[in-house]
Short mmCIF file of C-alpha atoms in Angstrom, two decimals:
data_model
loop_
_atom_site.label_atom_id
_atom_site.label_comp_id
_atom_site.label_asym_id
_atom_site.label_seq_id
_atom_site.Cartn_x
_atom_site.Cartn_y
_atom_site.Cartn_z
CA UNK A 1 -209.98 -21.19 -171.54
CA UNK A 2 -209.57 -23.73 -168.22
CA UNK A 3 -206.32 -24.74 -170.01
CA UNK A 4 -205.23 -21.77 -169.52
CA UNK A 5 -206.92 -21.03 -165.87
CA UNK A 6 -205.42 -24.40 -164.32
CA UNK A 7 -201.69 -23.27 -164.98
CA UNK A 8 -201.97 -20.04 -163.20
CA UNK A 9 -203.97 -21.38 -160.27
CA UNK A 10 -201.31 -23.98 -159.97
CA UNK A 11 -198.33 -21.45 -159.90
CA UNK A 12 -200.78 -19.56 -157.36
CA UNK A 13 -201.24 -22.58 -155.60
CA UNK A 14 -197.08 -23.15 -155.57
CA UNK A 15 -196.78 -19.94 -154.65
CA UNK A 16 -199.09 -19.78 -151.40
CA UNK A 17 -197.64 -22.69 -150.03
CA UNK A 18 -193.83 -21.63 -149.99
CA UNK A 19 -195.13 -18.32 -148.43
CA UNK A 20 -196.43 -20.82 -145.19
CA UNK A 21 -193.25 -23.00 -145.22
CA UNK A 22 -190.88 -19.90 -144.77
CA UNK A 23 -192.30 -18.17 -142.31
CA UNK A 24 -192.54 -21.49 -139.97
CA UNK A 25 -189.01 -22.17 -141.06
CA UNK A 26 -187.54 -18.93 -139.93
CA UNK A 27 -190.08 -18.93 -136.83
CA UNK A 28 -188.46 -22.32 -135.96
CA UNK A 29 -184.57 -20.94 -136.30
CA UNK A 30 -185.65 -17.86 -134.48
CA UNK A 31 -186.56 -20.28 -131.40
CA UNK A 32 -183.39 -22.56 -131.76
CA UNK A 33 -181.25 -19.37 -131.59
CA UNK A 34 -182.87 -18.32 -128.56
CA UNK A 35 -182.48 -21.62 -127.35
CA UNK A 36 -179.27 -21.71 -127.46
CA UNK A 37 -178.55 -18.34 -126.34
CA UNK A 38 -179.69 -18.67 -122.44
CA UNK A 39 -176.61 -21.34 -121.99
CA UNK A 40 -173.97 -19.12 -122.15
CA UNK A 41 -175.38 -16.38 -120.12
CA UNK A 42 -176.30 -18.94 -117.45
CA UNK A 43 -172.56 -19.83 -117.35
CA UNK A 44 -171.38 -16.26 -117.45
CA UNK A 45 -173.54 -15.49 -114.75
CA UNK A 46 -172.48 -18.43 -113.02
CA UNK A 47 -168.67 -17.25 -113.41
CA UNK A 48 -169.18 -14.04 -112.25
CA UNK A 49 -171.00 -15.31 -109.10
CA UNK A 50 -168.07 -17.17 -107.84
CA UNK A 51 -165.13 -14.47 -108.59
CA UNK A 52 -166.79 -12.41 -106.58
CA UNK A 53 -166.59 -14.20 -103.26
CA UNK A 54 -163.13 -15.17 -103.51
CA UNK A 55 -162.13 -11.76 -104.07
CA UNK A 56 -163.97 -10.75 -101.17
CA UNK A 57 -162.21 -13.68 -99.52
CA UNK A 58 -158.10 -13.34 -100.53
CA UNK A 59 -159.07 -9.36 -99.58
CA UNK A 60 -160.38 -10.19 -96.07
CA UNK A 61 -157.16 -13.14 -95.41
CA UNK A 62 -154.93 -10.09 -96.65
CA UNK A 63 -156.34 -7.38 -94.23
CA UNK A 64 -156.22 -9.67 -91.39
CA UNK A 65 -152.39 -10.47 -91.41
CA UNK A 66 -151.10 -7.43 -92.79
CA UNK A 67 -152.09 -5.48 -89.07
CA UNK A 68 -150.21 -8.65 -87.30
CA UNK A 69 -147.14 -8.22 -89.87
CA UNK A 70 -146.67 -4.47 -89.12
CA UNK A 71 -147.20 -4.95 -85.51
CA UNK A 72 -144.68 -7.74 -85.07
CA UNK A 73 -142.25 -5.47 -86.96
CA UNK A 74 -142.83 -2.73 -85.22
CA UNK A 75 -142.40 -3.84 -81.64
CA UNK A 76 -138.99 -6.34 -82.96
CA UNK A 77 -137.75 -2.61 -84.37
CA UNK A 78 -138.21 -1.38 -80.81
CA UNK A 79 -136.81 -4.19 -78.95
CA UNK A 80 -133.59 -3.44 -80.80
CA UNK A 81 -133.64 0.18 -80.32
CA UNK A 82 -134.18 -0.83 -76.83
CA UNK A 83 -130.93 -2.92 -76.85
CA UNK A 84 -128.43 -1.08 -79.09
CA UNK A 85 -128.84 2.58 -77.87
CA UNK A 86 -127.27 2.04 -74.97
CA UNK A 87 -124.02 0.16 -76.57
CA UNK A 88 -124.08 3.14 -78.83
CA UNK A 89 -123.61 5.90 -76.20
CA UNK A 90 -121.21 3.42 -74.68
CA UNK A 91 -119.16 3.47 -78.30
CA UNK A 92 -119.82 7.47 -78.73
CA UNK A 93 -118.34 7.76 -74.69
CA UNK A 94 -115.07 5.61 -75.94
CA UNK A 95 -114.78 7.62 -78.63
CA UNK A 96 -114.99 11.41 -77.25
CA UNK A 97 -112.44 9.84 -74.44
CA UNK A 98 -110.14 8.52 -77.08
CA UNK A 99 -110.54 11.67 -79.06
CA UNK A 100 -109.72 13.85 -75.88
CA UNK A 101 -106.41 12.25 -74.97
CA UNK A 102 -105.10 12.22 -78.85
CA UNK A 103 -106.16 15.92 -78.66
CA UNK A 104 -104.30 16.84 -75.28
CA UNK A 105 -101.21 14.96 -76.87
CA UNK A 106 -101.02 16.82 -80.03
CA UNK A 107 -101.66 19.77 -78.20
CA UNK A 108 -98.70 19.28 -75.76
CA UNK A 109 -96.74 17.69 -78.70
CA UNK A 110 -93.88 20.00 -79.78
CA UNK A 111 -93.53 20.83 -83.74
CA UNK A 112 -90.38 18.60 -84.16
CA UNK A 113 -92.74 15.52 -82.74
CA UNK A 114 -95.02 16.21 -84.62
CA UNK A 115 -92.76 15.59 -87.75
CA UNK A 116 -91.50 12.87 -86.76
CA UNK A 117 -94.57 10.86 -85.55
CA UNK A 118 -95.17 11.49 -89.69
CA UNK A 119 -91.81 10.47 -90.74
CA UNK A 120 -91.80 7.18 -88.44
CA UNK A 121 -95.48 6.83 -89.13
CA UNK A 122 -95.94 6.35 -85.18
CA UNK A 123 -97.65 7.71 -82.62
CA UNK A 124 -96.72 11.01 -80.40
CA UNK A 125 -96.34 9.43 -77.33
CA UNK A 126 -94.11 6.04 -78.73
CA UNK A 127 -91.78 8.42 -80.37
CA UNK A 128 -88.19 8.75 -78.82
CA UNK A 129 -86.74 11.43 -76.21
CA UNK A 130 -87.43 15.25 -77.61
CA UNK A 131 -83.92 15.26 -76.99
CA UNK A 132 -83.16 13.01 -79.19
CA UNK A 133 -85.36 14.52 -81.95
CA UNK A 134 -84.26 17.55 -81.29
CA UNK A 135 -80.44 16.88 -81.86
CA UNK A 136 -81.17 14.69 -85.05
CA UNK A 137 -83.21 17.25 -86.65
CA UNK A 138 -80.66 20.00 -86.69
CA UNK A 139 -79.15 18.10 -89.69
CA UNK A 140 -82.47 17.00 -91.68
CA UNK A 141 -82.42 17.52 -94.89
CA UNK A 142 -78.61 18.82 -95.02
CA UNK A 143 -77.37 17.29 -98.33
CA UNK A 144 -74.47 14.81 -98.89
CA UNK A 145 -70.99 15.28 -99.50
CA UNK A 146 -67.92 12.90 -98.39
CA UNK A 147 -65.59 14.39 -95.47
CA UNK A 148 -68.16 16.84 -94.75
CA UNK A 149 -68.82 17.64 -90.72
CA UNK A 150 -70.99 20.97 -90.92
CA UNK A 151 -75.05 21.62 -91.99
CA UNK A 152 -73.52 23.06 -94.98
CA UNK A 153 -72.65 19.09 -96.35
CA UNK A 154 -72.01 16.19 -94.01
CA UNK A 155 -71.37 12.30 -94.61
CA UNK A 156 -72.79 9.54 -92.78
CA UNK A 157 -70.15 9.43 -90.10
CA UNK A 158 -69.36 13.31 -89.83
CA UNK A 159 -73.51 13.49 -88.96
CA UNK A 160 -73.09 10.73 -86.21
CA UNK A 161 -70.21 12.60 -84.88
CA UNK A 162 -72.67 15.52 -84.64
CA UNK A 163 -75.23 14.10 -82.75
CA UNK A 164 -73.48 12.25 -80.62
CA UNK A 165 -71.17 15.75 -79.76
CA UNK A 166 -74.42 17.64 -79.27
CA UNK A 167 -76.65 14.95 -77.57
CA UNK A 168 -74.26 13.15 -74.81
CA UNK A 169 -71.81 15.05 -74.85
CA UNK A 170 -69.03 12.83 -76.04
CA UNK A 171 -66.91 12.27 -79.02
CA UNK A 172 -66.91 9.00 -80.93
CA UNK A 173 -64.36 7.83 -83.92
CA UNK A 174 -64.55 9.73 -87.38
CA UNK A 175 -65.18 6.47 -89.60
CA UNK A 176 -67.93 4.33 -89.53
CA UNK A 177 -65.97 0.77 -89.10
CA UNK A 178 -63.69 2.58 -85.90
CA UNK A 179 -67.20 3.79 -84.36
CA UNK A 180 -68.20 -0.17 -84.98
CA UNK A 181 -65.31 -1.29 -83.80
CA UNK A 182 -65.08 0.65 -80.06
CA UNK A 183 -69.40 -0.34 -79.74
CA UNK A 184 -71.06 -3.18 -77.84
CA UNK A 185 -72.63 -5.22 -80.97
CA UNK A 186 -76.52 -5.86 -80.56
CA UNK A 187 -78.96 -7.84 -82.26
CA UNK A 188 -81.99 -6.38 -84.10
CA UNK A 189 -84.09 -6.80 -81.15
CA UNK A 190 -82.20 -4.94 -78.41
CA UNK A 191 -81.58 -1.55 -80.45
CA UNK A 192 -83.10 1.21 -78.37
CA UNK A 193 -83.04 4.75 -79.39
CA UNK A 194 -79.92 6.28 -79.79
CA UNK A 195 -77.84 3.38 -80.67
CA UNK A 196 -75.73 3.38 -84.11
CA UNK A 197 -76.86 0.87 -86.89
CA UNK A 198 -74.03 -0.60 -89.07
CA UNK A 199 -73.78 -1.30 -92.67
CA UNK A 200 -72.06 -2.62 -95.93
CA UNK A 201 -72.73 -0.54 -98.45
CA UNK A 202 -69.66 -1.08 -100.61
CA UNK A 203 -68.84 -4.79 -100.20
CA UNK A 204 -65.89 -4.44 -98.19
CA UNK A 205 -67.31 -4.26 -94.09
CA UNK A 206 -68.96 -1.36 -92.37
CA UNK A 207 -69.13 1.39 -94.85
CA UNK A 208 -72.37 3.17 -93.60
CA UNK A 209 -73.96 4.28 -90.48
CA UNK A 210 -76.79 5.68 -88.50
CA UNK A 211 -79.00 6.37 -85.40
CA UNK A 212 -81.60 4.29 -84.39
CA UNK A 213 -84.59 6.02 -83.67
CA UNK A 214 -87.17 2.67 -82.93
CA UNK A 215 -90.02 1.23 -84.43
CA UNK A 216 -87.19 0.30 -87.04
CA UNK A 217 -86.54 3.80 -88.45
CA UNK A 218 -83.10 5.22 -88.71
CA UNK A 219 -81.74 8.34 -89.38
CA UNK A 220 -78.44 8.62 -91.84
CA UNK A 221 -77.01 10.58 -93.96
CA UNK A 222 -77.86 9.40 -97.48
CA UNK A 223 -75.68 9.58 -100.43
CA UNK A 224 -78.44 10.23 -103.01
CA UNK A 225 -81.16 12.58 -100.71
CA UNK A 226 -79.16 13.60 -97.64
CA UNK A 227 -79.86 13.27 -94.17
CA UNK A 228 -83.34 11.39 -94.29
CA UNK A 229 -85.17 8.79 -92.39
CA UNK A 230 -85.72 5.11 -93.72
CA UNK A 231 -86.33 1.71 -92.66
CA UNK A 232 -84.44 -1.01 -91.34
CA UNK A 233 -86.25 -3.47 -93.51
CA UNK A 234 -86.41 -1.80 -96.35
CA UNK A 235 -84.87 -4.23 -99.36
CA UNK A 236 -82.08 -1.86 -99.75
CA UNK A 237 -80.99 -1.63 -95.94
CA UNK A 238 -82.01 -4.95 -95.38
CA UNK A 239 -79.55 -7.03 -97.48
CA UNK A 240 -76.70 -4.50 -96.17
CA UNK A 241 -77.40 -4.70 -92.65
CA UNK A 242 -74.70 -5.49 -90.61
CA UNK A 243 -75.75 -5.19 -87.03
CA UNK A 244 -75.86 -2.71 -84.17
CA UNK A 245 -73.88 -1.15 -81.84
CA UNK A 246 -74.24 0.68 -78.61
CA UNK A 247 -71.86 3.55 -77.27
CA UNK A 248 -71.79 2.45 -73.27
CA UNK A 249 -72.39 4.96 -70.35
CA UNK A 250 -73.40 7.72 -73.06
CA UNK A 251 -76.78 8.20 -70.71
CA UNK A 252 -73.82 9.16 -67.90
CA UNK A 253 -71.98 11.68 -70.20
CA UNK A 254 -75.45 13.22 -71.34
CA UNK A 255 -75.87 13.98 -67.71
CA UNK A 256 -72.59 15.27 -66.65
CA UNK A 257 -73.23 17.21 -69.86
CA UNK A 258 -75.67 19.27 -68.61
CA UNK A 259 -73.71 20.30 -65.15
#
């Protein structure tokens, strides 16, 4: 009978003293866990205390220098209203004078100057004599044809012929090398309006002629598109130039012309 009594109050025995060791052992994690637990909330709370006043600090640096920033910007903006307005009304004063006299020139410009400030591409007021114009216009556009003397067809030297019969009053050779022949020869630089321009179209001398009507224009009749205006030094014209030639006292004839 106590054989069988001191087994079972040994396992009882075994039993009761496990029950004591747990408890403290779990007691004793349960405290290292909290031990360790108030270090990282220290240095959170430590974090968070210093974030705080630098924000407050970058905030307070940026509200005192944007006010200086805007104000600086704001009176340089009106220093250089203050300086340009003035050279503005100046400009806008140039201009509506400017615009005024090319108004009143168009306006007193004739249709036929008008043209041919286009055709030279030229101002109105550097264009020849209306006269001038005037007399050379009567054949633009009047097509090509060899011999021919009328606005119906007319070759280069039948159209100078024309002008110079209308214009001054006068009448100058039929061919283009007799009207070079009888003129004073001039340079490039001493054409003025009015004076014939020579050249070789065909290899053999003076084959071709026309007026001069400055800024390096001439008028001609053209074989291919008529009577036309084109420039001196244009490739064509250019390697065919010859040279050109003045008609003397044809200012005198124009005026006894008009008696």
């Amino acid at each position: 009978m106590v054989k069988q009594i001191l087994p079972a109050v040994a396992v009882i025995f075994f039993l009761s003293s496990c029950s004591t060791f747990k408890p403290l052992n779990f007691t004793s994690n349960k405290q290292v866990a909290t031990a360790k637990t108030p270090t990282p909330k220290t240095k959170f709370i430590e974090e968070i205390s210093v974030v705080p006043q630098t924000d407050v600090d970058n905030t307070n640096n940026k509200e005192e220098y944007k006010p200086s920033s805007k104000l600086s910007a704001a009176s340089r903006k009106k220093s250089m209203d203050a300086v340009t307005v003035p050279d503005r009304l100046d400009e806008i004063k140039l201009y509506e004078r400017m615009f005024s006299s090319i108004a009143a020139e168009v306006e007193s410009a004739s249709a036929v100057q008008l043209k041919y400030a286009v055709l030279m591409n030229t101002e109105v007021e550097s264009l020849p004599s209306k006269s001038l114009l005037e007399a050379v216009d009567e054949w633009y556009g009047v097509r090509y044809r060899t011999g021919g003397n009328t606005t119906s067809g007319v070759d280069c030297s039948g159209f100078t012929v024309g002008v110079y019969a209308a214009l001054y009053g006068m009448s100058i050779p039929r061919v283009s090398r007799d009207q070079y022949r009888v003129s004073t020869k001039l340079s490039t630089t001493e054409l003025a309006p009015g004076d014939l321009v020579f050249f070789n179209t065909t290899g053999r001398g003076v084959s071709h002629v026309g007026i001069y009507l400055g800024h390096n224009k001439f008028i001609h009749a053209s074989v291919s598109k008529g009577v036309m205006v084109n420039d001196l030094f244009e490739n064509y014209y250019l390697k065919r130039y010859i040279g050109g030639g003045r008609i003397e006292n044809k200012e005198e004839i124009t005026q006894q012309g008009t008696h």
